[in-house]
mmCIF file of C-alpha atoms in Angstrom:
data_model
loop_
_atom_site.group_PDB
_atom_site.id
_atom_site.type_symbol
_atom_site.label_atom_id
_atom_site.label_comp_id
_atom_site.label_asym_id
_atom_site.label_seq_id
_atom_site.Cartn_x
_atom_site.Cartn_y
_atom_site.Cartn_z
ATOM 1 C CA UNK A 1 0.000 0.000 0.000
ATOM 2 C CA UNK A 2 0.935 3.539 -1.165
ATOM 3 C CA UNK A 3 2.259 5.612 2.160
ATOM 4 C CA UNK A 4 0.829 8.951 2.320
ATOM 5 C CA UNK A 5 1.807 12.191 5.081
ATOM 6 C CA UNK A 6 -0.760 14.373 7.157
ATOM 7 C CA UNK A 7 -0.125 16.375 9.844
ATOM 8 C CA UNK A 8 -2.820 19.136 11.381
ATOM 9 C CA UNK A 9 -3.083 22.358 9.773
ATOM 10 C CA UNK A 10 -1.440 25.771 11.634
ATOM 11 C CA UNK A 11 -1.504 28.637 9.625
ATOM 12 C CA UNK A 12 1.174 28.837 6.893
ATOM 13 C CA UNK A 13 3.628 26.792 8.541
ATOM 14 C CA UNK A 14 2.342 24.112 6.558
ATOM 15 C CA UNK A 15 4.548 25.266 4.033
ATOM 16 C CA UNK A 16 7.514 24.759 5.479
ATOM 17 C CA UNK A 17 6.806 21.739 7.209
ATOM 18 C CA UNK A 18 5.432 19.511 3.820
ATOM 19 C CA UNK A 19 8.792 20.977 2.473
ATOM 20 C CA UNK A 20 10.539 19.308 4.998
ATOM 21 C CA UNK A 21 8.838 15.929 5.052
ATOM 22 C CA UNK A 22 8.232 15.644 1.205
ATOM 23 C CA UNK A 23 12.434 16.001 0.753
ATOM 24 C CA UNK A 24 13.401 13.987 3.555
ATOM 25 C CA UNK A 25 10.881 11.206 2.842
ATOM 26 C CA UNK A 26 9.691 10.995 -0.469
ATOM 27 C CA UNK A 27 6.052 10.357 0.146
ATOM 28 C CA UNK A 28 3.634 12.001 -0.598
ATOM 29 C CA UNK A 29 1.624 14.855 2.020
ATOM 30 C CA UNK A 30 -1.739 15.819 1.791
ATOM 31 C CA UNK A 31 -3.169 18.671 0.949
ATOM 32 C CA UNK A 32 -5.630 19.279 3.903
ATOM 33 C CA UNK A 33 -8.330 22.149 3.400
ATOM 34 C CA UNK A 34 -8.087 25.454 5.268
ATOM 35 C CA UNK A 35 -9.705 24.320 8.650
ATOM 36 C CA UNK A 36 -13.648 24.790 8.751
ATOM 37 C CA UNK A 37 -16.515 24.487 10.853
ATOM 38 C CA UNK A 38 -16.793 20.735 9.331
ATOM 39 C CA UNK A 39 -12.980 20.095 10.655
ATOM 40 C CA UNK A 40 -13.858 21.654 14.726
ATOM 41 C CA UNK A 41 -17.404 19.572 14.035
ATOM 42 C CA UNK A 42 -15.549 16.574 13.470
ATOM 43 C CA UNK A 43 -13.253 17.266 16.027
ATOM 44 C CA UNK A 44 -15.613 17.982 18.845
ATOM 45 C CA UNK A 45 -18.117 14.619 17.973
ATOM 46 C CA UNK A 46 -15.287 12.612 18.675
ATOM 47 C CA UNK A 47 -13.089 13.960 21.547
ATOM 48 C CA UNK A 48 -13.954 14.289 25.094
ATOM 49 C CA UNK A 49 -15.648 17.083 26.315
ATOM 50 C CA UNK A 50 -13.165 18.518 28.864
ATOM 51 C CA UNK A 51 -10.440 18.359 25.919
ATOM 52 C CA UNK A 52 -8.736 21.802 25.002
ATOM 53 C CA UNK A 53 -10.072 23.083 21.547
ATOM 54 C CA UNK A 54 -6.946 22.502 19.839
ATOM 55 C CA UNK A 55 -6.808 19.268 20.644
ATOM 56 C CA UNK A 56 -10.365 18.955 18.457
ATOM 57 C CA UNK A 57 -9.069 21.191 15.791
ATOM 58 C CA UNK A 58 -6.108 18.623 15.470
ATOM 59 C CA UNK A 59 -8.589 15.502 15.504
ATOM 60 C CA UNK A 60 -10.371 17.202 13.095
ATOM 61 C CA UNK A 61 -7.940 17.884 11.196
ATOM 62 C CA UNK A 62 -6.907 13.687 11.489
ATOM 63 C CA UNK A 63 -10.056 12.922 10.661
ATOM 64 C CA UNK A 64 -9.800 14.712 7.629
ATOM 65 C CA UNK A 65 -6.893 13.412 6.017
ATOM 66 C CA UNK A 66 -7.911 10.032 7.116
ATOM 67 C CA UNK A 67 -10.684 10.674 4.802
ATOM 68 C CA UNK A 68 -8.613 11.621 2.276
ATOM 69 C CA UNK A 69 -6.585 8.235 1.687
ATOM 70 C CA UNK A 70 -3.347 9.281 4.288
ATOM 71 C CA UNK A 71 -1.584 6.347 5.979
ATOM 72 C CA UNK A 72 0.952 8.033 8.238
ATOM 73 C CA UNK A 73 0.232 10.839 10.903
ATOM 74 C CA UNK A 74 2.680 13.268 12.611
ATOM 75 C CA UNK A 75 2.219 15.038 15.926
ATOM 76 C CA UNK A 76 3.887 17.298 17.754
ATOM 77 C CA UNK A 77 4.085 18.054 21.291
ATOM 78 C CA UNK A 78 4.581 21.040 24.080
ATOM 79 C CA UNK A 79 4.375 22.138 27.392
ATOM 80 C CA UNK A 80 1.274 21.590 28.469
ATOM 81 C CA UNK A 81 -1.539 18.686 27.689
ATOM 82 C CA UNK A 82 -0.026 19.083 24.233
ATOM 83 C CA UNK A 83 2.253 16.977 24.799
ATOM 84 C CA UNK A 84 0.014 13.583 25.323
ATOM 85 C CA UNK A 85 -2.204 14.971 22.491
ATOM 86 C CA UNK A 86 -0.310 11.957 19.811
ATOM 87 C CA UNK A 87 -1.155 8.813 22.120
ATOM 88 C CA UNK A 88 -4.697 10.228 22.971
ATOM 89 C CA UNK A 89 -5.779 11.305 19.347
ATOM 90 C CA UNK A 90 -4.431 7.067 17.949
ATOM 91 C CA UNK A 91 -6.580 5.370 20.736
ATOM 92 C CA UNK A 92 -9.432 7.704 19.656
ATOM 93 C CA UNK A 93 -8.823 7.531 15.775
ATOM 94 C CA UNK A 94 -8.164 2.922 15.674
ATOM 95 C CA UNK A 95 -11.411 2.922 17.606
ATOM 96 C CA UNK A 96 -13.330 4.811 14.284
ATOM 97 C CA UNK A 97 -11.844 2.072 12.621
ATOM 98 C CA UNK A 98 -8.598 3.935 10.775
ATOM 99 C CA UNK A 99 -5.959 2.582 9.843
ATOM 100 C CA UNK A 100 -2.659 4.144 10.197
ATOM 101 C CA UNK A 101 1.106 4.622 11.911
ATOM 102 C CA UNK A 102 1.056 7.876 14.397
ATOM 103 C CA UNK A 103 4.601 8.951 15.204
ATOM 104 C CA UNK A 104 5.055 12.200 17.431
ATOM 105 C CA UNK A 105 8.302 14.176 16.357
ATOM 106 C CA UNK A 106 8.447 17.025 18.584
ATOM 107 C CA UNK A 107 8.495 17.578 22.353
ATOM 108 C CA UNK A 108 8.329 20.287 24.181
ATOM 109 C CA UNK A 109 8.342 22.967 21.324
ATOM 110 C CA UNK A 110 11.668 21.635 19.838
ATOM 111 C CA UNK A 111 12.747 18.940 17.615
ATOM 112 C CA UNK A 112 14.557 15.733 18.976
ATOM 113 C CA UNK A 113 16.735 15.340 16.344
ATOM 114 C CA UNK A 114 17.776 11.604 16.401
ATOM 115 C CA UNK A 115 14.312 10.505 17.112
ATOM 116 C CA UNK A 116 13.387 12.396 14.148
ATOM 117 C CA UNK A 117 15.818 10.747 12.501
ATOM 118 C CA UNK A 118 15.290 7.485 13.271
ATOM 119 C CA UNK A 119 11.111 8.102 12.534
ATOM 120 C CA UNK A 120 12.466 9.546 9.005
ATOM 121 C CA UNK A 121 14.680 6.233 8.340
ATOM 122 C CA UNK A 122 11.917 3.988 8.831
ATOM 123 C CA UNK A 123 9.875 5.687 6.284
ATOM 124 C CA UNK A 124 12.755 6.487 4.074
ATOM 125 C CA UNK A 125 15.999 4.065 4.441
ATOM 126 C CA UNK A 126 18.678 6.191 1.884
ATOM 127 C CA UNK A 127 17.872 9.063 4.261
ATOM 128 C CA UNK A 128 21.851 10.256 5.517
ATOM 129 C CA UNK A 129 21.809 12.431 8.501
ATOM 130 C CA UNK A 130 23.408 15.128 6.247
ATOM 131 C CA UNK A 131 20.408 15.407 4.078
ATOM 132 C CA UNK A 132 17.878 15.554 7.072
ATOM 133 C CA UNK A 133 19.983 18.153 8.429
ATOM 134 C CA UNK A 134 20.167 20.218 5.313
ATOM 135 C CA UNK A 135 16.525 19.850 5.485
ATOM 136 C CA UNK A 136 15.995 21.118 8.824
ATOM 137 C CA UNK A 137 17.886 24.352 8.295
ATOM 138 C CA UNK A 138 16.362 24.938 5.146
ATOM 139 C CA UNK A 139 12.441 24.133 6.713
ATOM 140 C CA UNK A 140 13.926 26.972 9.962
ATOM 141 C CA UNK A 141 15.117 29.010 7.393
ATOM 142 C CA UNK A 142 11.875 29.284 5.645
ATOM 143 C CA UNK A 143 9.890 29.503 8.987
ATOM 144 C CA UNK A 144 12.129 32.579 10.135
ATOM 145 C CA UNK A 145 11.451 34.577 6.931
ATOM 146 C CA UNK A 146 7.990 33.550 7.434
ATOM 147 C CA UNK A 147 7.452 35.216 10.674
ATOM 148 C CA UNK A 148 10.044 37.988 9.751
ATOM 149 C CA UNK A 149 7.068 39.025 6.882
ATOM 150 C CA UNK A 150 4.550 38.375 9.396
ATOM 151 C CA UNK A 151 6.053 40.826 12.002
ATOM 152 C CA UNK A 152 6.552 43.537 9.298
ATOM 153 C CA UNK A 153 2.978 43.097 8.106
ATOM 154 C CA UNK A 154 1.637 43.320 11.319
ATOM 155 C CA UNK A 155 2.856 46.725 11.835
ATOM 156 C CA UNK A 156 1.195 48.112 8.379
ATOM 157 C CA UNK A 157 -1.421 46.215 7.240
ATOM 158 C CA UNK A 158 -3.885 48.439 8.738
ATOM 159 C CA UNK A 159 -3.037 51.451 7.133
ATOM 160 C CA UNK A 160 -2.077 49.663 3.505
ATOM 161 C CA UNK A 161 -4.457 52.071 0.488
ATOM 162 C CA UNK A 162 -4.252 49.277 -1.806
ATOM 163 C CA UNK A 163 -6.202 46.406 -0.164
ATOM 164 C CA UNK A 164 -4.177 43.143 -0.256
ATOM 165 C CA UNK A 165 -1.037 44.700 -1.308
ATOM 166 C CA UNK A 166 0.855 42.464 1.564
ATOM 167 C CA UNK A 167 -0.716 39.542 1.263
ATOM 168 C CA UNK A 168 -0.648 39.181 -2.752
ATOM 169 C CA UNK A 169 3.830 39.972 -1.705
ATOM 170 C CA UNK A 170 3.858 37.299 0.926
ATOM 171 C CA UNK A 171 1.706 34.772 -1.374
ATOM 172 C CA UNK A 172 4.040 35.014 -3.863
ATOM 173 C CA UNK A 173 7.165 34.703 -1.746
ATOM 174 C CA UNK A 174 5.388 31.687 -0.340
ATOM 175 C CA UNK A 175 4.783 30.217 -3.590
ATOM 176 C CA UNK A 176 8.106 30.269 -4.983
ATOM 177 C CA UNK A 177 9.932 29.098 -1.582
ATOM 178 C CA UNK A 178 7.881 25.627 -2.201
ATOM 179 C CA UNK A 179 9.723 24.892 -4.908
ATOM 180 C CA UNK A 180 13.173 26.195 -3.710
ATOM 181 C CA UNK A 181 15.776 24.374 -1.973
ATOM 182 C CA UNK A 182 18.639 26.471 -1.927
ATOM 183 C CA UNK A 183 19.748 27.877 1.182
ATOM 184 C CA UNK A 184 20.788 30.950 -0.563
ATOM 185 C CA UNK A 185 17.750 31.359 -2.920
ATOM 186 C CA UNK A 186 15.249 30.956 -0.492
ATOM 187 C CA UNK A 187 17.565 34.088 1.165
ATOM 188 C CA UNK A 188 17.389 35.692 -2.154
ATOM 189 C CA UNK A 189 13.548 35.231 -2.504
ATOM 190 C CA UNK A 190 12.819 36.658 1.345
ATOM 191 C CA UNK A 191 15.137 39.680 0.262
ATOM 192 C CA UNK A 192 13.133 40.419 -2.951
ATOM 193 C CA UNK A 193 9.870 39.690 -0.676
ATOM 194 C CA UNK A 194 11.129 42.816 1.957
ATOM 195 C CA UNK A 195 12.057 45.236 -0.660
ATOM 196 C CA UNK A 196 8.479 44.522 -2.493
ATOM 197 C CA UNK A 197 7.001 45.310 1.289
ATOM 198 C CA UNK A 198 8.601 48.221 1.886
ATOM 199 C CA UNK A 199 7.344 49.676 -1.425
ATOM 200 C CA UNK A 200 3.354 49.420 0.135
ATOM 201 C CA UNK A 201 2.361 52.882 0.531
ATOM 202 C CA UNK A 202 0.475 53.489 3.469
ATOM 203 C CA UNK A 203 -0.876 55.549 5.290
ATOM 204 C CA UNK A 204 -0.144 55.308 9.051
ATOM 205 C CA UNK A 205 -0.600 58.327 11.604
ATOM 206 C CA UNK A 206 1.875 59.215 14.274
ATOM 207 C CA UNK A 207 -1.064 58.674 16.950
ATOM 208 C CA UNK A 208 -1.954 54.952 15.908
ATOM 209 C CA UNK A 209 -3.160 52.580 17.963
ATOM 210 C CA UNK A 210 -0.969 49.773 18.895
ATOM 211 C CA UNK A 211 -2.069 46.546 20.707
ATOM 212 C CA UNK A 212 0.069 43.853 21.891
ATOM 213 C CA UNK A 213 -1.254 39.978 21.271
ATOM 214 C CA UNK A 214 -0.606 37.478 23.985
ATOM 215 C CA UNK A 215 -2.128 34.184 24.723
ATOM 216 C CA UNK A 216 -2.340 30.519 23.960
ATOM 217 C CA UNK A 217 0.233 29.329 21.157
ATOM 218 C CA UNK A 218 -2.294 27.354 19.091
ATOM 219 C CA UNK A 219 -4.787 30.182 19.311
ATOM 220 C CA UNK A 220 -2.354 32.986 18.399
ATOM 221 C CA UNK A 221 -0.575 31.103 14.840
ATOM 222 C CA UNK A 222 -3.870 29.625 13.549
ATOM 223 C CA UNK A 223 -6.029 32.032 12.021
ATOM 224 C CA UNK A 224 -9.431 30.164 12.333
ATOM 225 C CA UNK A 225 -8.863 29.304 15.376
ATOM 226 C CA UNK A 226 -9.250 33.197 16.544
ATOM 227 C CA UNK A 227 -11.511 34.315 14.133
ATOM 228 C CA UNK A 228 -9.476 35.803 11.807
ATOM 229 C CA UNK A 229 -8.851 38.452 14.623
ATOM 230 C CA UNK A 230 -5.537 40.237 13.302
ATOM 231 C CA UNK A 231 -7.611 40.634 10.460
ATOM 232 C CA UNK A 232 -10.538 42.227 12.605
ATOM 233 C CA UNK A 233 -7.684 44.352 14.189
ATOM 234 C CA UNK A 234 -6.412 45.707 11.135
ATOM 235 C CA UNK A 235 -9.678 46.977 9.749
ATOM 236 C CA UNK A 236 -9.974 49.337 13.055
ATOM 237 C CA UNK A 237 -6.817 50.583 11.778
ATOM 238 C CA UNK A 238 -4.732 49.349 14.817
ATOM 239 C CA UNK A 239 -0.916 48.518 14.578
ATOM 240 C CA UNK A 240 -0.189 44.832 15.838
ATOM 241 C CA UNK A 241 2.189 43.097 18.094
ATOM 242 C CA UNK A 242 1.701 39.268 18.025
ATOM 243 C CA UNK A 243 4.750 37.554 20.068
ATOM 244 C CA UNK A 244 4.290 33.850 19.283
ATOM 245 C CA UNK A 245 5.501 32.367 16.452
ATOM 246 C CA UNK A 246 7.023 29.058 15.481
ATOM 247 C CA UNK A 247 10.477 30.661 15.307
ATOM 248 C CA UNK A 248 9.794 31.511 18.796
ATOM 249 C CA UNK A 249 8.471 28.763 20.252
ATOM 250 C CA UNK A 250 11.436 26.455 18.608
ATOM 251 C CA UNK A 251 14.464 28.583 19.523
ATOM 252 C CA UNK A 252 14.225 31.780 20.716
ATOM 253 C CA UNK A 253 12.132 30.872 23.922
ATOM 254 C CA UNK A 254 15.367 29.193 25.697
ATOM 255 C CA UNK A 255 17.086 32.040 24.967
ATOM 256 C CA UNK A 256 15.719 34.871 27.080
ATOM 257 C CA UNK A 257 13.447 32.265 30.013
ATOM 258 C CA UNK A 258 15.580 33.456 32.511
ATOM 259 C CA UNK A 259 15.309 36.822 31.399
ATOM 260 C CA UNK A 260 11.719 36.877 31.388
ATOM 261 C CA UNK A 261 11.880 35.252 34.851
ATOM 262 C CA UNK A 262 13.755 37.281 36.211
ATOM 263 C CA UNK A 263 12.306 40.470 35.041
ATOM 264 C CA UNK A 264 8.870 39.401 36.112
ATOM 265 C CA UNK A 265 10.661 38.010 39.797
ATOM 266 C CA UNK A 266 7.913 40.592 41.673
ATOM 267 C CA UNK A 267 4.663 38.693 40.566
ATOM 268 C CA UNK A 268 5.868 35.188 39.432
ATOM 269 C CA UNK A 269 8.489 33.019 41.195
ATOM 270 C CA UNK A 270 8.152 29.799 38.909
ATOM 271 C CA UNK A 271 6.929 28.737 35.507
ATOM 272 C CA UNK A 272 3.281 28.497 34.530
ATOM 273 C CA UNK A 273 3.645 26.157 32.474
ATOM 274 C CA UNK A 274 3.438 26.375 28.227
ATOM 275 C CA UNK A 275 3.594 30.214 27.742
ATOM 276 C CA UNK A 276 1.891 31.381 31.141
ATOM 277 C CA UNK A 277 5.357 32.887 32.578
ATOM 278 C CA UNK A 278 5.997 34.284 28.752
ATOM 279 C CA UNK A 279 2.806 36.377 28.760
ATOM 280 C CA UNK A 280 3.194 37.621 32.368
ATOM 281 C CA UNK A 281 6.344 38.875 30.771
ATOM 282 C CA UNK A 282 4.559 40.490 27.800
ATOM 283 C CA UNK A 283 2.229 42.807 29.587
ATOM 284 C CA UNK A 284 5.613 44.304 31.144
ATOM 285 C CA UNK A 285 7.138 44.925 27.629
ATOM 286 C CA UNK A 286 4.039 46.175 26.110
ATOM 287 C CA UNK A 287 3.573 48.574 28.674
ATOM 288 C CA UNK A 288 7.640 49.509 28.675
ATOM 289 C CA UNK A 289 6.935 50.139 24.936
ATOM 290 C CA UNK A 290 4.530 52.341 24.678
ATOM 291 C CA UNK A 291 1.596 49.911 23.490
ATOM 292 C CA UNK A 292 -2.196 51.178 23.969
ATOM 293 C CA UNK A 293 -3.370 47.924 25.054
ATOM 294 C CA UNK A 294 -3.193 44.236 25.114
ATOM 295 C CA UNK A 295 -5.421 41.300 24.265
ATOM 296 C CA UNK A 296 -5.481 38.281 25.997
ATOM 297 C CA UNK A 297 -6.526 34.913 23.587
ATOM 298 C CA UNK A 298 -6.575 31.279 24.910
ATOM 299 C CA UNK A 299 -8.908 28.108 24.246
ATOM 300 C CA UNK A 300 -11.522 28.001 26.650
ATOM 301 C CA UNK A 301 -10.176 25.831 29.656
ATOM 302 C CA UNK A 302 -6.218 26.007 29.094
ATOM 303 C CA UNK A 303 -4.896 25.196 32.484
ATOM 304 C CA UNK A 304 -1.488 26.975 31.834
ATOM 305 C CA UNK A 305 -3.299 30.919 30.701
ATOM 306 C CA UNK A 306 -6.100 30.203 33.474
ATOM 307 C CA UNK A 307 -2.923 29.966 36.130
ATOM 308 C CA UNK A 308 -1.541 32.982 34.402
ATOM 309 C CA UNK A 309 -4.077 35.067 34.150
ATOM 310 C CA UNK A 310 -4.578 36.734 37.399
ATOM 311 C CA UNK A 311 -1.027 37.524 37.664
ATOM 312 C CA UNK A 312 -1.449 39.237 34.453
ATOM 313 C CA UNK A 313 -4.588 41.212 35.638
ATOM 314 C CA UNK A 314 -2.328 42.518 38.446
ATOM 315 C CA UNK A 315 0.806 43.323 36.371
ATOM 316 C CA UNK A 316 -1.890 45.019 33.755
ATOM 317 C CA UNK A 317 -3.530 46.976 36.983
ATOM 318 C CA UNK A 318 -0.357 48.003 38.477
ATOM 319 C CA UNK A 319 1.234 49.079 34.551
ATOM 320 C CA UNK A 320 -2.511 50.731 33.833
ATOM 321 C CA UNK A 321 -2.684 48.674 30.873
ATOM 322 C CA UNK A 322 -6.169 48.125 29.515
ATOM 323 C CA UNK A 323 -6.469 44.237 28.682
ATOM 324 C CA UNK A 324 -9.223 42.289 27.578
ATOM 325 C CA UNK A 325 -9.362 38.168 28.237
ATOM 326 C CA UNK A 326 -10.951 36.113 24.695
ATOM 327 C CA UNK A 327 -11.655 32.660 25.438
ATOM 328 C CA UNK A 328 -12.424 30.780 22.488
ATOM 329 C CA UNK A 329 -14.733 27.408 21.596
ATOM 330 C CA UNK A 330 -16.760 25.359 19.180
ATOM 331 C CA UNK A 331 -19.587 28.183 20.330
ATOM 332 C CA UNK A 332 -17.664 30.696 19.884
ATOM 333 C CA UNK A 333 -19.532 33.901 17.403
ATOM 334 C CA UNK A 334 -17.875 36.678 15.206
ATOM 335 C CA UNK A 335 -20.481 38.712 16.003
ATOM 336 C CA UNK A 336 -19.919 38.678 19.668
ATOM 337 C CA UNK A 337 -16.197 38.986 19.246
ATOM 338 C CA UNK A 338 -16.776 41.915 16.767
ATOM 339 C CA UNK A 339 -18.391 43.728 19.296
ATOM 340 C CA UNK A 340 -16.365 43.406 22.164
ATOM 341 C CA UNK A 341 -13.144 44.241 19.977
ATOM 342 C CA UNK A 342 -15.603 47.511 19.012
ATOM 343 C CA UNK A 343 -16.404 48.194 22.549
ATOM 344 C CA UNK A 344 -11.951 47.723 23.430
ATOM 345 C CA UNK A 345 -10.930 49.819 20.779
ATOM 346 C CA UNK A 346 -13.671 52.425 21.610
ATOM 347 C CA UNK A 347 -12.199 52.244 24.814
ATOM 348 C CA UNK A 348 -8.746 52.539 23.819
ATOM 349 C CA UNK A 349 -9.189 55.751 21.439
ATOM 350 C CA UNK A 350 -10.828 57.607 24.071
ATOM 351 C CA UNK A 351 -7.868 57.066 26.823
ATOM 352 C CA UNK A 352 -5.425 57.740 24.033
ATOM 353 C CA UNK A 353 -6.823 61.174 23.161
ATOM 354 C CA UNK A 354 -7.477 62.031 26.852
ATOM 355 C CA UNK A 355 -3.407 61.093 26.814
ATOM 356 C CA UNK A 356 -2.694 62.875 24.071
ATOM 357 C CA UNK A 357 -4.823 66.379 25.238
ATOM 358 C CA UNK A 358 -3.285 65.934 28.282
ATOM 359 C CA UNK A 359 0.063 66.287 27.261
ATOM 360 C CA UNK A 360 -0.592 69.239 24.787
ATOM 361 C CA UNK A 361 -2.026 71.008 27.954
ATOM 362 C CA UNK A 362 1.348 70.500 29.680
#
């Protein structure tokens, strides 16, 4: 029988990620649709109800490609209940009956290199550890300039006069980085993408509005899974600071932990757990840079942002940082999240200009 490669669906990473797989084992990976209400549907009917909602996205997701003729699934892992997500989401899936080989190849947000290896061998024998390196810096490579046009889009895309300007530039970087596996073209490629960005005219007032994204890592990279809400953001005209990303989460995290730790020392002594220390830390570095407000997003029930979120009320009372707490489900609206974003940035404008009359008084 024909192997075939599925793994769940977050945001554009999928790009980077079939890359990866398709070169380093020579099978084939499915295409799986943009998530939909069918794929959380799916997801909820067969998980428990206490679950976390990615967990049903991801199951959904499964289901999906199951559907779809794939034989092989990969899973990740993290922090939090993430990490049992791979031996929970088999039992569930071989008692619908599927058929298929699960192998988890991440733990706690970073690769485990010879496992990987060893996972990649058995579905590709030629496979030299050279070549799944090469891989893996090219697939990091990719992800970086990813979330380097992300972070630079963020910034604008609310104040672009030519709707869809960025996204048509980062679409087309996208598409020709799939079929590049050069090192130094993909760098090439990204450098062509940033010069093409920085051409967008916009139109972006001294006075903006800037709001700071912190949350849940699942519910801050994929798009459906918060309703589109940088999107909503952006059409209030509102600059945007969203911290997680995969390049985070996979390196830069170990990097400044003790930093954050220790800058936060006054309201939290040990980890949370996942990114509960990490946003404590944010609400301090929004407010240190100037940042109207924040936005709190997390699945509803995620034990690690529930633990973290009264610390961050009390950091966000003491720094005078309006915040506002979005829990997300299978129940969840657009039209109640469209209001309350209304009602925040309503909220926002009007302490910004009392700010800003203030300090033309003095």
């Amino acid at each position: 029988m024909k192997q075939v490669i599925a793994f769940p669906q977050l945001g554009n990473y999928f790009n980077p990620l079939k890359k990866l797989i398709t070169n380093t084992t020579h099978l084939k990976v499915i295409e799986i649709p943009k998530i939909t209400k069918n794929t959380i549907t799916l997801g909820t009917k067969n998980s428990p109800d206490t679950v976390c909602i990615p967990f049903k996205y991801n199951l959904g997701n499964f289901i999906e490609a199951l559907d779809q003729g794939a034989t092989i699934l990969f899973q990740a892992g993290g922090g939090c209940r993430y990490r049992y997500y791979a031996e929970v989401q088999e039992t569930i899936l071989k008692d619908l009956g599927y058929n298929f080989t699960m192998y988890q190849i991440a733990e706690k947000d970073h690769l485990r290199f010879n496992e990987m290896y060893h996972t990649m061998l058995e579905l590709n024998p030629y496979l030299t550890r050279r070549k799944l390196i090469k891989e893996i810096l090219n697939a990091l490579l990719y992800i970086y300039y990813l979330d380097k046009i992300d972070i630079f889009i963020r910034k604008r895309i609310g104040f672009e006069l030519e709707k869809n300007s960025f996204k048509k530039i980062k679409e087309e970087f996208i598409n020709k980085a799939n079929k590049e596996n050069s090192i130094i073209k993909l760098t090439i490629l990204y450098q062509k993408a940033k010069r093409k960005l920085k051409k967008v005219i916009i139109a972006k007032p001294k006075n903006t509005l800037k709001v700071g994204i912190i949350g849940e890592l699942y519910t801050s990279m994929e798009p459906f899974a918060n309703y589109e809400l940088e999107k909503l953001l952006a059409s209030f005209n509102i600059e945007i600071k969203r911290f997680t990303n995969l390049s985070y989460l996979l390196w830069q995290k170990k990097l400044i932990e003790k930093y954050m730790k220790f800058k936060v020392r006054k309201y939290c002594k040990y980890k949370l757990g996942a990114d509960g220390l990490d946003n404590v830390y944010r609400v301090k570095w929004l407010k240190e840079h100037h940042y109207d407000g924040i936005i709190h997003i997390k699945p509803t029930g995620c034990t690690p942002e529930i633990g973290a979120m009264p610390i961050i009320i009390n950091i966000a009372k003491d720094n005078n940082m309006p915040i506002i707490f979005l829990s997300f489900d299978e129940q969840t609206g657009i039209e109640g999240l469209t209001t309350r974003i209304e009602a925040f940035y309503d909220l926002l404008k009007l302490k910004k200009e009392e700010k800003d009359g203030s300090n033309s008084r003095n």
